[in-house]
């Protein structure tokens, strides 16, 4: 796993994509059908948190997929990161990440964490991957519980990344 | 416009003489520094008068603006006072609710109230290597770090909790002072979530700024967004059409419904009542899906526009979906109100007295559950609310149970208001001509306006000032959360045990984002 | 708690079958835009870049670069140029590579500047 940088550029580079892919298959092997999720708010508007809470609600019930929330860093396999990574919060974010045992996954969640909404400026780094080594990115403002479920299943290698193959050209077949 | 609570025979405070025309919902007056204390004292004594906000603008000299809500007179009064030196009269000595704003103004503009009371850190982080932009000048001395007002000694000890807490809750840093079981004191740090929303708005057009205002506190996108849009519209002399205002009201009531359902789910979770939580979450999900079909977004983002609304509601979907969603909430509520172990946990937990609610300037359901019948929909009606005459639900006990009961009564009232809006055809086509392009509108520099809306957490206030080109020179956003966290410390103190804190937090249903915006 | 138990049985199953089955409620979610290159002129592209509040659109010569990750699905671009922009309808947007979210859309109409 790469080291974190203090805003010098995205921590996860293209060169590391293969390593991340390996990690995901390692995670899929290691965690089988049970994975523990911790959350980290780095400056969200609270809507992403509400959608994440809905994952445990009866309509979505993430437990049926072997995914569980845990408040304990020592038990967490995956960190769901929301918010634009405020500078005042970056130290706490690094500590939270470091407190998790490896192997571990980081999932940037929501447009703020992915570089939308806020510019990199004096208040914020502008995206989660400026500080943490992100493995999976879930767009949305906020991402719906369905989008979150999809993203978590991509993170553990049980669903494929679909969006990388889409063109966003209207009428195109892919 | 029919007054909901006419008080025509009442005497207005003397400062109102000549401040705007009678019947205007907002009056603005200038006041010299030397008169500020006497007038503040008079307004604080005025029945229904409360200091709703205090903020400054980086002009030369700095202008201090006190926003008074005169709830029984259906008016807001803005008092503008130029501050020539580095000190101004300490308004918090007269209206204690102003203290947090005095701290904020010190941090952002470098001016402080008279006296030597230490001013707390609000939005600037203590880390030496992080220097955030300010709205004005830096203070001469750094703000004080919050310390427990109670001496930590004897049996009490102090420990920090946070900022990363339970799963899927916002980051929040508590200082807990406890004797082991009993909670002696609690104080909050929120600087780590401050995103400079007001700073960001400067130089933007109101339409551009609305994007970040909606996302300042996502669970009050409509409440805060409406307040901000109304402030900009007042500055620009734009009046949205009746259908657009009814659309806003429909969105605001839907925002209240999903928030109250979410708060009830959180209350059940805090009490360990999994089955109640599940029932409330089924209702919550139904409301979120209703939002998505009616307005295109589960959290009602992107609905508002300056001058109107961007998304007209799907009336048929609202008519069809509302009874089922509310039916789920009703079923969950009926079962909860018959579950004595649950009610026992809420009773006498997190008490806010009427006196505290008044002294700290609390708003919304926290104030109403403490016997303060304040609701901007009734006291300062705008759009369809003057005709709708919303009933204001209150409770006397001020505890978590009283807050639950207020939420349930308000949910019922929101449904009634929505049904009325549907029934009267107020939500028909012609949402208005919103200022879509975002092109700034030139006009006199210094044009300003005040806006408000009753968000699910209570009164949301915004003030916008525009420059000559039509860009924002100062925007003020005061969500209800800014006010009600002040009551949270008090509610947590003394009579409560440590394990009550999550219950109290759920019953207040605040956000960190709303205060650290 | 017999009251809750009986209610629980009566509620039936609300849980989604996703991902094994498609989920109807996904239809109502806002989705990022998709673009019609044939209708995209340089002028329209510049207008889209200017109107996007979330830094999701930039222009590089004859290419409109769309960052799905930064997009909030706010719909402003579609309102601005309804002929050139439509909703993609995609909600399964998670990417295992950041670059997988960055789309390059050629401006099909004549580039005006
Ligand atoms: S939907 Fe909104 S955020 Fe996304 S590209 Fe269009 S304008 Fe930008």
PDB file of N, CA, C and O in Angstrom, chain A residues 38-41 43-47 49-54 56-60 69-71 86-89 96 117-118 121-123 141-142 145, chain B residues 125 127 130 132-133 163-164 167-171 191-196 199-200 212 215 217-218 278 281-282 284-285 289 297-299 301 509 513:
ATOM      1  N   UNK A  38     -16.258   0.677   8.283  1.00  0.00           N
ATOM      2  CA  UNK A  38     -16.251   1.836   9.147  1.00  0.00           C
ATOM      3  C   UNK A  38     -16.450   3.076   8.272  1.00  0.00           C
ATOM      4  O   UNK A  38     -16.126   3.057   7.088  1.00  0.00           O
ATOM      5  N   UNK A  39     -16.966   4.140   8.857  1.00  0.00           N
ATOM      6  CA  UNK A  39     -17.205   5.355   8.074  1.00  0.00           C
ATOM      7  C   UNK A  39     -16.365   6.500   8.608  1.00  0.00           C
ATOM      8  O   UNK A  39     -16.001   6.528   9.785  1.00  0.00           O
ATOM      9  N   UNK A  40     -16.085   7.441   7.728  1.00  0.00           N
ATOM     10  CA  UNK A  40     -15.245   8.587   8.086  1.00  0.00           C
ATOM     11  C   UNK A  40     -15.782   9.819   7.369  1.00  0.00           C
ATOM     12  O   UNK A  40     -15.784   9.880   6.136  1.00  0.00           O
ATOM     13  N   UNK A  41     -16.249  10.792   8.132  1.00  0.00           N
ATOM     14  CA  UNK A  41     -16.787  12.039   7.576  1.00  0.00           C
ATOM     15  C   UNK A  41     -15.691  13.096   7.612  1.00  0.00           C
ATOM     16  O   UNK A  41     -15.243  13.484   8.680  1.00  0.00           O
ATOM     17  N   UNK A  43     -16.001  16.171   6.300  1.00  0.00           N
ATOM     18  CA  UNK A  43     -16.576  17.477   5.990  1.00  0.00           C
ATOM     19  C   UNK A  43     -17.825  17.396   5.145  1.00  0.00           C
ATOM     20  O   UNK A  43     -18.105  18.277   4.333  1.00  0.00           O
ATOM     21  N   UNK A  44     -18.606  16.350   5.332  1.00  0.00           N
ATOM     22  CA  UNK A  44     -19.801  16.147   4.509  1.00  0.00           C
ATOM     23  C   UNK A  44     -20.918  17.086   4.934  1.00  0.00           C
ATOM     24  O   UNK A  44     -20.834  17.754   5.957  1.00  0.00           O
ATOM     25  N   UNK A  45     -21.995  17.096   4.149  1.00  0.00           N
ATOM     26  CA  UNK A  45     -23.163  17.913   4.479  1.00  0.00           C
ATOM     27  C   UNK A  45     -24.159  17.114   5.305  1.00  0.00           C
ATOM     28  O   UNK A  45     -25.237  17.608   5.624  1.00  0.00           O
ATOM     29  N   UNK A  46     -23.857  15.869   5.621  1.00  0.00           N
ATOM     30  CA  UNK A  46     -24.675  14.963   6.421  1.00  0.00           C
ATOM     31  C   UNK A  46     -25.627  14.116   5.590  1.00  0.00           C
ATOM     32  O   UNK A  46     -26.222  13.173   6.093  1.00  0.00           O
ATOM     33  N   UNK A  47     -25.771  14.421   4.309  1.00  0.00           N
ATOM     34  CA  UNK A  47     -26.669  13.615   3.471  1.00  0.00           C
ATOM     35  C   UNK A  47     -26.038  12.256   3.145  1.00  0.00           C
ATOM     36  O   UNK A  47     -26.727  11.233   3.158  1.00  0.00           O
ATOM     37  N   UNK A  49     -24.034  10.589   5.019  1.00  0.00           N
ATOM     38  CA  UNK A  49     -24.167   9.778   6.240  1.00  0.00           C
ATOM     39  C   UNK A  49     -25.566   9.187   6.331  1.00  0.00           C
ATOM     40  O   UNK A  49     -25.743   8.028   6.692  1.00  0.00           O
ATOM     41  N   UNK A  50     -26.567  10.002   6.001  1.00  0.00           N
ATOM     42  CA  UNK A  50     -27.940   9.510   6.098  1.00  0.00           C
ATOM     43  C   UNK A  50     -28.153   8.354   5.113  1.00  0.00           C
ATOM     44  O   UNK A  50     -28.772   7.347   5.462  1.00  0.00           O
ATOM     45  N   UNK A  51     -27.621   8.479   3.902  1.00  0.00           N
ATOM     46  CA  UNK A  51     -27.775   7.389   2.924  1.00  0.00           C
ATOM     47  C   UNK A  51     -27.008   6.146   3.382  1.00  0.00           C
ATOM     48  O   UNK A  51     -27.471   5.020   3.162  1.00  0.00           O
ATOM     49  N   UNK A  52     -25.856   6.334   3.990  1.00  0.00           N
ATOM     50  CA  UNK A  52     -25.102   5.168   4.486  1.00  0.00           C
ATOM     51  C   UNK A  52     -25.899   4.479   5.598  1.00  0.00           C
ATOM     52  O   UNK A  52     -25.975   3.251   5.651  1.00  0.00           O
ATOM     53  N   UNK A  53     -26.521   5.277   6.467  1.00  0.00           N
ATOM     54  CA  UNK A  53     -27.357   4.668   7.516  1.00  0.00           C
ATOM     55  C   UNK A  53     -28.489   3.841   6.908  1.00  0.00           C
ATOM     56  O   UNK A  53     -28.859   2.798   7.445  1.00  0.00           O
ATOM     57  N   UNK A  54     -29.011   4.316   5.772  1.00  0.00           N
ATOM     58  CA  UNK A  54     -30.125   3.584   5.158  1.00  0.00           C
ATOM     59  C   UNK A  54     -29.719   2.191   4.679  1.00  0.00           C
ATOM     60  O   UNK A  54     -30.569   1.321   4.486  1.00  0.00           O
ATOM     61  N   UNK A  56     -28.464  -0.065   6.346  1.00  0.00           N
ATOM     62  CA  UNK A  56     -28.837  -1.029   7.386  1.00  0.00           C
ATOM     63  C   UNK A  56     -30.344  -1.104   7.567  1.00  0.00           C
ATOM     64  O   UNK A  56     -30.849  -1.947   8.310  1.00  0.00           O
ATOM     65  N   UNK A  57     -31.097  -0.229   6.884  1.00  0.00           N
ATOM     66  CA  UNK A  57     -32.551  -0.202   7.028  1.00  0.00           C
ATOM     67  C   UNK A  57     -33.171  -1.382   6.277  1.00  0.00           C
ATOM     68  O   UNK A  57     -32.547  -1.949   5.381  1.00  0.00           O
ATOM     69  N   UNK A  58     -34.407  -1.745   6.645  1.00  0.00           N
ATOM     70  CA  UNK A  58     -35.029  -2.935   6.045  1.00  0.00           C
ATOM     71  C   UNK A  58     -35.045  -2.942   4.517  1.00  0.00           C
ATOM     72  O   UNK A  58     -34.899  -3.999   3.913  1.00  0.00           O
ATOM     73  N   UNK A  59     -35.208  -1.784   3.880  1.00  0.00           N
ATOM     74  CA  UNK A  59     -35.286  -1.784   2.422  1.00  0.00           C
ATOM     75  C   UNK A  59     -33.995  -2.250   1.761  1.00  0.00           C
ATOM     76  O   UNK A  59     -34.007  -2.726   0.630  1.00  0.00           O
ATOM     77  N   UNK A  60     -32.855  -2.080   2.414  1.00  0.00           N
ATOM     78  CA  UNK A  60     -31.569  -2.414   1.787  1.00  0.00           C
ATOM     79  C   UNK A  60     -30.839  -3.545   2.516  1.00  0.00           C
ATOM     80  O   UNK A  60     -30.212  -4.385   1.882  1.00  0.00           O
ATOM     81  N   UNK A  69     -21.536  -3.045   9.597  1.00  0.00           N
ATOM     82  CA  UNK A  69     -20.907  -1.826  10.095  1.00  0.00           C
ATOM     83  C   UNK A  69     -20.190  -2.131  11.399  1.00  0.00           C
ATOM     84  O   UNK A  69     -20.661  -2.957  12.193  1.00  0.00           O
ATOM     85  N   UNK A  70     -19.074  -1.482  11.619  1.00  0.00           N
ATOM     86  CA  UNK A  70     -18.430  -1.591  12.914  1.00  0.00           C
ATOM     87  C   UNK A  70     -17.881  -0.225  13.317  1.00  0.00           C
ATOM     88  O   UNK A  70     -17.300   0.483  12.492  1.00  0.00           O
ATOM     89  N   UNK A  71     -18.087   0.153  14.578  1.00  0.00           N
ATOM     90  CA  UNK A  71     -17.509   1.408  15.039  1.00  0.00           C
ATOM     91  C   UNK A  71     -16.046   1.230  15.470  1.00  0.00           C
ATOM     92  O   UNK A  71     -15.362   2.202  15.744  1.00  0.00           O
ATOM     93  N   UNK A  86     -11.401  18.051   4.455  1.00  0.00           N
ATOM     94  CA  UNK A  86     -11.008  19.360   4.959  1.00  0.00           C
ATOM     95  C   UNK A  86      -9.598  19.290   5.544  1.00  0.00           C
ATOM     96  O   UNK A  86      -9.208  18.282   6.135  1.00  0.00           O
ATOM     97  N   UNK A  87      -8.849  20.366   5.363  1.00  0.00           N
ATOM     98  CA  UNK A  87      -7.472  20.391   5.866  1.00  0.00           C
ATOM     99  C   UNK A  87      -7.438  20.238   7.379  1.00  0.00           C
ATOM    100  O   UNK A  87      -6.550  19.583   7.921  1.00  0.00           O
ATOM    101  N   UNK A  88      -8.426  20.844   8.059  1.00  0.00           N
ATOM    102  CA  UNK A  88      -8.463  20.762   9.513  1.00  0.00           C
ATOM    103  C   UNK A  88      -8.744  19.341   9.988  1.00  0.00           C
ATOM    104  O   UNK A  88      -8.591  19.029  11.162  1.00  0.00           O
ATOM    105  N   UNK A  89      -9.167  18.480   9.069  1.00  0.00           N
ATOM    106  CA  UNK A  89      -9.540  17.122   9.466  1.00  0.00           C
ATOM    107  C   UNK A  89      -8.547  16.068   8.984  1.00  0.00           C
ATOM    108  O   UNK A  89      -8.623  14.903   9.380  1.00  0.00           O
ATOM    109  N   UNK A  96      -7.324   7.650  11.579  1.00  0.00           N
ATOM    110  CA  UNK A  96      -8.399   6.666  11.458  1.00  0.00           C
ATOM    111  C   UNK A  96      -7.982   5.552  10.509  1.00  0.00           C
ATOM    112  O   UNK A  96      -8.187   4.370  10.786  1.00  0.00           O
ATOM    113  N   UNK A 117     -17.970  19.550  -6.197  1.00  0.00           N
ATOM    114  CA  UNK A 117     -18.545  20.448  -5.195  1.00  0.00           C
ATOM    115  C   UNK A 117     -17.531  21.471  -4.661  1.00  0.00           C
ATOM    116  O   UNK A 117     -17.713  22.666  -4.826  1.00  0.00           O
ATOM    117  N   UNK A 118     -16.457  21.012  -4.023  1.00  0.00           N
ATOM    118  CA  UNK A 118     -15.476  21.955  -3.466  1.00  0.00           C
ATOM    119  C   UNK A 118     -14.189  21.942  -4.275  1.00  0.00           C
ATOM    120  O   UNK A 118     -13.707  20.882  -4.662  1.00  0.00           O
ATOM    121  N   UNK A 121      -8.709  24.150  -1.995  1.00  0.00           N
ATOM    122  CA  UNK A 121      -8.436  25.523  -1.579  1.00  0.00           C
ATOM    123  C   UNK A 121      -7.952  25.521  -0.136  1.00  0.00           C
ATOM    124  O   UNK A 121      -7.608  24.473   0.402  1.00  0.00           O
ATOM    125  N   UNK A 122      -7.951  26.691   0.476  1.00  0.00           N
ATOM    126  CA  UNK A 122      -7.411  26.800   1.825  1.00  0.00           C
ATOM    127  C   UNK A 122      -8.205  25.961   2.825  1.00  0.00           C
ATOM    128  O   UNK A 122      -7.671  25.548   3.846  1.00  0.00           O
ATOM    129  N   UNK A 123      -9.478  25.692   2.538  1.00  0.00           N
ATOM    130  CA  UNK A 123     -10.289  24.914   3.473  1.00  0.00           C
ATOM    131  C   UNK A 123     -10.136  23.412   3.258  1.00  0.00           C
ATOM    132  O   UNK A 123     -10.138  22.643   4.202  1.00  0.00           O
ATOM    133  N   UNK A 141     -24.536  12.564  -5.383  1.00  0.00           N
ATOM    134  CA  UNK A 141     -24.640  13.700  -4.461  1.00  0.00           C
ATOM    135  C   UNK A 141     -26.015  13.702  -3.816  1.00  0.00           C
ATOM    136  O   UNK A 141     -26.870  14.441  -4.222  1.00  0.00           O
ATOM    137  N   UNK A 142     -26.227  12.910  -2.763  1.00  0.00           N
ATOM    138  CA  UNK A 142     -25.364  11.834  -2.281  1.00  0.00           C
ATOM    139  C   UNK A 142     -25.595  10.573  -3.097  1.00  0.00           C
ATOM    140  O   UNK A 142     -26.618  10.459  -3.773  1.00  0.00           O
ATOM    141  N   UNK A 145     -28.602   4.609  -1.604  1.00  0.00           N
ATOM    142  CA  UNK A 145     -28.232   3.317  -1.006  1.00  0.00           C
ATOM    143  C   UNK A 145     -27.947   2.254  -2.066  1.00  0.00           C
ATOM    144  O   UNK A 145     -27.044   1.430  -1.881  1.00  0.00           O
TER     145      UNK A 145
ATOM    146  N   UNK B 125      -9.333  26.351  13.154  1.00  0.00           N
ATOM    147  CA  UNK B 125      -8.746  25.198  13.824  1.00  0.00           C
ATOM    148  C   UNK B 125      -7.540  25.610  14.668  1.00  0.00           C
ATOM    149  O   UNK B 125      -6.870  26.593  14.360  1.00  0.00           O
ATOM    150  N   UNK B 127      -4.764  23.994  14.953  1.00  0.00           N
ATOM    151  CA  UNK B 127      -3.480  23.610  14.377  1.00  0.00           C
ATOM    152  C   UNK B 127      -2.769  24.838  13.828  1.00  0.00           C
ATOM    153  O   UNK B 127      -3.347  25.591  13.042  1.00  0.00           O
ATOM    154  N   UNK B 130      -2.464  25.401   9.908  1.00  0.00           N
ATOM    155  CA  UNK B 130      -3.633  25.598   9.042  1.00  0.00           C
ATOM    156  C   UNK B 130      -4.163  27.006   9.240  1.00  0.00           C
ATOM    157  O   UNK B 130      -4.611  27.369  10.317  1.00  0.00           O
ATOM    158  N   UNK B 132      -6.925  29.401   7.808  1.00  0.00           N
ATOM    159  CA  UNK B 132      -8.092  29.488   6.931  1.00  0.00           C
ATOM    160  C   UNK B 132      -8.376  30.950   6.593  1.00  0.00           C
ATOM    161  O   UNK B 132      -8.138  31.836   7.403  1.00  0.00           O
ATOM    162  N   UNK B 133      -8.910  31.198   5.390  1.00  0.00           N
ATOM    163  CA  UNK B 133      -9.291  32.570   5.047  1.00  0.00           C
ATOM    164  C   UNK B 133     -10.383  33.068   5.993  1.00  0.00           C
ATOM    165  O   UNK B 133     -11.187  32.282   6.484  1.00  0.00           O
ATOM    166  N   UNK B 163     -13.062  12.976  17.096  1.00  0.00           N
ATOM    167  CA  UNK B 163     -14.183  13.384  16.246  1.00  0.00           C
ATOM    168  C   UNK B 163     -14.810  12.239  15.447  1.00  0.00           C
ATOM    169  O   UNK B 163     -15.951  12.347  15.048  1.00  0.00           O
ATOM    170  N   UNK B 164     -14.059  11.146  15.216  1.00  0.00           N
ATOM    171  CA  UNK B 164     -14.663  10.045  14.471  1.00  0.00           C
ATOM    172  C   UNK B 164     -15.422   9.198  15.475  1.00  0.00           C
ATOM    173  O   UNK B 164     -14.857   8.724  16.449  1.00  0.00           O
ATOM    174  N   UNK B 167     -20.812   4.610  13.536  1.00  0.00           N
ATOM    175  CA  UNK B 167     -20.907   4.422  12.091  1.00  0.00           C
ATOM    176  C   UNK B 167     -21.933   5.389  11.497  1.00  0.00           C
ATOM    177  O   UNK B 167     -23.023   5.570  12.050  1.00  0.00           O
ATOM    178  N   UNK B 168     -21.547   5.994  10.400  1.00  0.00           N
ATOM    179  CA  UNK B 168     -22.461   6.822   9.618  1.00  0.00           C
ATOM    180  C   UNK B 168     -23.102   7.943  10.431  1.00  0.00           C
ATOM    181  O   UNK B 168     -24.274   8.251  10.288  1.00  0.00           O
ATOM    182  N   UNK B 169     -22.312   8.540  11.295  1.00  0.00           N
ATOM    183  CA  UNK B 169     -22.729   9.805  11.900  1.00  0.00           C
ATOM    184  C   UNK B 169     -21.624  10.805  11.572  1.00  0.00           C
ATOM    185  O   UNK B 169     -20.494  10.417  11.290  1.00  0.00           O
ATOM    186  N   UNK B 170     -21.977  12.082  11.615  1.00  0.00           N
ATOM    187  CA  UNK B 170     -20.982  13.089  11.282  1.00  0.00           C
ATOM    188  C   UNK B 170     -19.886  13.149  12.331  1.00  0.00           C
ATOM    189  O   UNK B 170     -20.093  12.806  13.495  1.00  0.00           O
ATOM    190  N   UNK B 171     -18.739  13.642  11.895  1.00  0.00           N
ATOM    191  CA  UNK B 171     -17.636  13.856  12.826  1.00  0.00           C
ATOM    192  C   UNK B 171     -18.021  14.954  13.813  1.00  0.00           C
ATOM    193  O   UNK B 171     -18.517  15.999  13.427  1.00  0.00           O
ATOM    194  N   UNK B 191     -14.851  22.915  14.721  1.00  0.00           N
ATOM    195  CA  UNK B 191     -14.043  23.617  13.713  1.00  0.00           C
ATOM    196  C   UNK B 191     -13.579  22.696  12.590  1.00  0.00           C
ATOM    197  O   UNK B 191     -13.336  23.139  11.478  1.00  0.00           O
ATOM    198  N   UNK B 192     -13.474  21.387  12.862  1.00  0.00           N
ATOM    199  CA  UNK B 192     -12.953  20.472  11.837  1.00  0.00           C
ATOM    200  C   UNK B 192     -13.936  20.273  10.685  1.00  0.00           C
ATOM    201  O   UNK B 192     -13.586  19.638   9.700  1.00  0.00           O
ATOM    202  N   UNK B 193     -15.173  20.754  10.823  1.00  0.00           N
ATOM    203  CA  UNK B 193     -16.126  20.625   9.705  1.00  0.00           C
ATOM    204  C   UNK B 193     -16.455  21.960   9.045  1.00  0.00           C
ATOM    205  O   UNK B 193     -17.329  22.033   8.185  1.00  0.00           O
ATOM    206  N   UNK B 194     -15.767  23.002   9.432  1.00  0.00           N
ATOM    207  CA  UNK B 194     -16.071  24.316   8.873  1.00  0.00           C
ATOM    208  C   UNK B 194     -15.582  24.408   7.435  1.00  0.00           C
ATOM    209  O   UNK B 194     -14.395  24.265   7.165  1.00  0.00           O
ATOM    210  N   UNK B 195     -16.494  24.644   6.497  1.00  0.00           N
ATOM    211  CA  UNK B 195     -16.142  24.629   5.070  1.00  0.00           C
ATOM    212  C   UNK B 195     -16.128  26.005   4.419  1.00  0.00           C
ATOM    213  O   UNK B 195     -15.981  26.138   3.227  1.00  0.00           O
ATOM    214  N   UNK B 196     -16.341  27.064   5.241  1.00  0.00           N
ATOM    215  CA  UNK B 196     -16.281  28.409   4.674  1.00  0.00           C
ATOM    216  C   UNK B 196     -17.383  28.697   3.677  1.00  0.00           C
ATOM    217  O   UNK B 196     -17.142  29.334   2.657  1.00  0.00           O
ATOM    218  N   UNK B 199     -17.816  32.399   3.144  1.00  0.00           N
ATOM    219  CA  UNK B 199     -16.634  32.925   2.432  1.00  0.00           C
ATOM    220  C   UNK B 199     -16.712  32.563   0.948  1.00  0.00           C
ATOM    221  O   UNK B 199     -16.417  33.367   0.072  1.00  0.00           O
ATOM    222  N   UNK B 200     -17.100  31.336   0.668  1.00  0.00           N
ATOM    223  CA  UNK B 200     -17.213  30.833  -0.700  1.00  0.00           C
ATOM    224  C   UNK B 200     -18.215  31.631  -1.527  1.00  0.00           C
ATOM    225  O   UNK B 200     -18.062  31.786  -2.734  1.00  0.00           O
ATOM    226  N   UNK B 212     -23.921  25.666  -3.227  1.00  0.00           N
ATOM    227  CA  UNK B 212     -23.211  25.346  -1.989  1.00  0.00           C
ATOM    228  C   UNK B 212     -24.095  25.538  -0.760  1.00  0.00           C
ATOM    229  O   UNK B 212     -23.931  24.843   0.242  1.00  0.00           O
ATOM    230  N   UNK B 215     -25.969  22.547  -0.091  1.00  0.00           N
ATOM    231  CA  UNK B 215     -25.093  21.483   0.397  1.00  0.00           C
ATOM    232  C   UNK B 215     -24.351  21.871   1.667  1.00  0.00           C
ATOM    233  O   UNK B 215     -23.440  21.163   2.087  1.00  0.00           O
ATOM    234  N   UNK B 217     -25.820  22.106   4.592  1.00  0.00           N
ATOM    235  CA  UNK B 217     -26.421  21.163   5.533  1.00  0.00           C
ATOM    236  C   UNK B 217     -27.452  20.393   4.713  1.00  0.00           C
ATOM    237  O   UNK B 217     -28.579  20.847   4.532  1.00  0.00           O
ATOM    238  N   UNK B 218     -27.039  19.225   4.208  1.00  0.00           N
ATOM    239  CA  UNK B 218     -27.860  18.519   3.238  1.00  0.00           C
ATOM    240  C   UNK B 218     -29.239  18.151   3.736  1.00  0.00           C
ATOM    241  O   UNK B 218     -30.180  18.039   2.957  1.00  0.00           O
ATOM    242  N   UNK B 278     -36.400  -0.185  12.786  1.00  0.00           N
ATOM    243  CA  UNK B 278     -36.724  -0.729  11.468  1.00  0.00           C
ATOM    244  C   UNK B 278     -38.055  -0.168  10.965  1.00  0.00           C
ATOM    245  O   UNK B 278     -38.179   0.222   9.800  1.00  0.00           O
ATOM    246  N   UNK B 281     -37.560   3.357   9.926  1.00  0.00           N
ATOM    247  CA  UNK B 281     -36.760   3.445   8.711  1.00  0.00           C
ATOM    248  C   UNK B 281     -37.559   3.062   7.463  1.00  0.00           C
ATOM    249  O   UNK B 281     -37.286   3.566   6.369  1.00  0.00           O
ATOM    250  N   UNK B 282     -38.519   2.176   7.636  1.00  0.00           N
ATOM    251  CA  UNK B 282     -39.392   1.855   6.494  1.00  0.00           C
ATOM    252  C   UNK B 282     -40.168   3.119   6.090  1.00  0.00           C
ATOM    253  O   UNK B 282     -40.261   3.463   4.913  1.00  0.00           O
ATOM    254  N   UNK B 284     -39.199   6.194   6.739  1.00  0.00           N
ATOM    255  CA  UNK B 284     -38.209   7.136   6.222  1.00  0.00           C
ATOM    256  C   UNK B 284     -37.886   6.852   4.762  1.00  0.00           C
ATOM    257  O   UNK B 284     -37.865   7.771   3.926  1.00  0.00           O
ATOM    258  N   UNK B 285     -37.652   5.588   4.434  1.00  0.00           N
ATOM    259  CA  UNK B 285     -37.332   5.246   3.046  1.00  0.00           C
ATOM    260  C   UNK B 285     -38.499   5.581   2.122  1.00  0.00           C
ATOM    261  O   UNK B 285     -38.305   6.067   1.008  1.00  0.00           O
ATOM    262  N   UNK B 289     -38.176   8.116  -1.030  1.00  0.00           N
ATOM    263  CA  UNK B 289     -38.582   7.733  -2.387  1.00  0.00           C
ATOM    264  C   UNK B 289     -39.675   8.670  -2.903  1.00  0.00           C
ATOM    265  O   UNK B 289     -39.727   8.968  -4.098  1.00  0.00           O
ATOM    266  N   UNK B 297     -35.301  14.178  -6.339  1.00  0.00           N
ATOM    267  CA  UNK B 297     -34.117  13.983  -5.500  1.00  0.00           C
ATOM    268  C   UNK B 297     -34.541  13.550  -4.099  1.00  0.00           C
ATOM    269  O   UNK B 297     -35.446  14.143  -3.526  1.00  0.00           O
ATOM    270  N   UNK B 298     -33.866  12.512  -3.568  1.00  0.00           N
ATOM    271  CA  UNK B 298     -34.247  11.984  -2.260  1.00  0.00           C
ATOM    272  C   UNK B 298     -34.105  13.017  -1.149  1.00  0.00           C
ATOM    273  O   UNK B 298     -34.831  12.991  -0.162  1.00  0.00           O
ATOM    274  N   UNK B 299     -33.146  13.925  -1.287  1.00  0.00           N
ATOM    275  CA  UNK B 299     -32.926  14.947  -0.268  1.00  0.00           C
ATOM    276  C   UNK B 299     -33.320  16.336  -0.769  1.00  0.00           C
ATOM    277  O   UNK B 299     -32.926  17.341  -0.195  1.00  0.00           O
ATOM    278  N   UNK B 301     -32.411  18.145  -3.183  1.00  0.00           N
ATOM    279  CA  UNK B 301     -31.412  19.057  -3.746  1.00  0.00           C
ATOM    280  C   UNK B 301     -31.906  19.479  -5.128  1.00  0.00           C
ATOM    281  O   UNK B 301     -32.679  18.769  -5.779  1.00  0.00           O
ATOM    282  N   UNK B 509     -31.917  16.102  16.945  1.00  0.00           N
ATOM    283  CA  UNK B 509     -31.800  15.907  15.490  1.00  0.00           C
ATOM    284  C   UNK B 509     -31.133  17.100  14.811  1.00  0.00           C
ATOM    285  O   UNK B 509     -31.656  17.711  13.892  1.00  0.00           O
ATOM    286  N   UNK B 513     -22.828  19.754  10.280  1.00  0.00           N
ATOM    287  CA  UNK B 513     -22.651  20.560   9.069  1.00  0.00           C
ATOM    288  C   UNK B 513     -23.428  21.873   9.159  1.00  0.00           C
ATOM    289  O   UNK B 513     -22.981  22.899   8.660  1.00  0.00           O
TER     290      UNK B 513
END
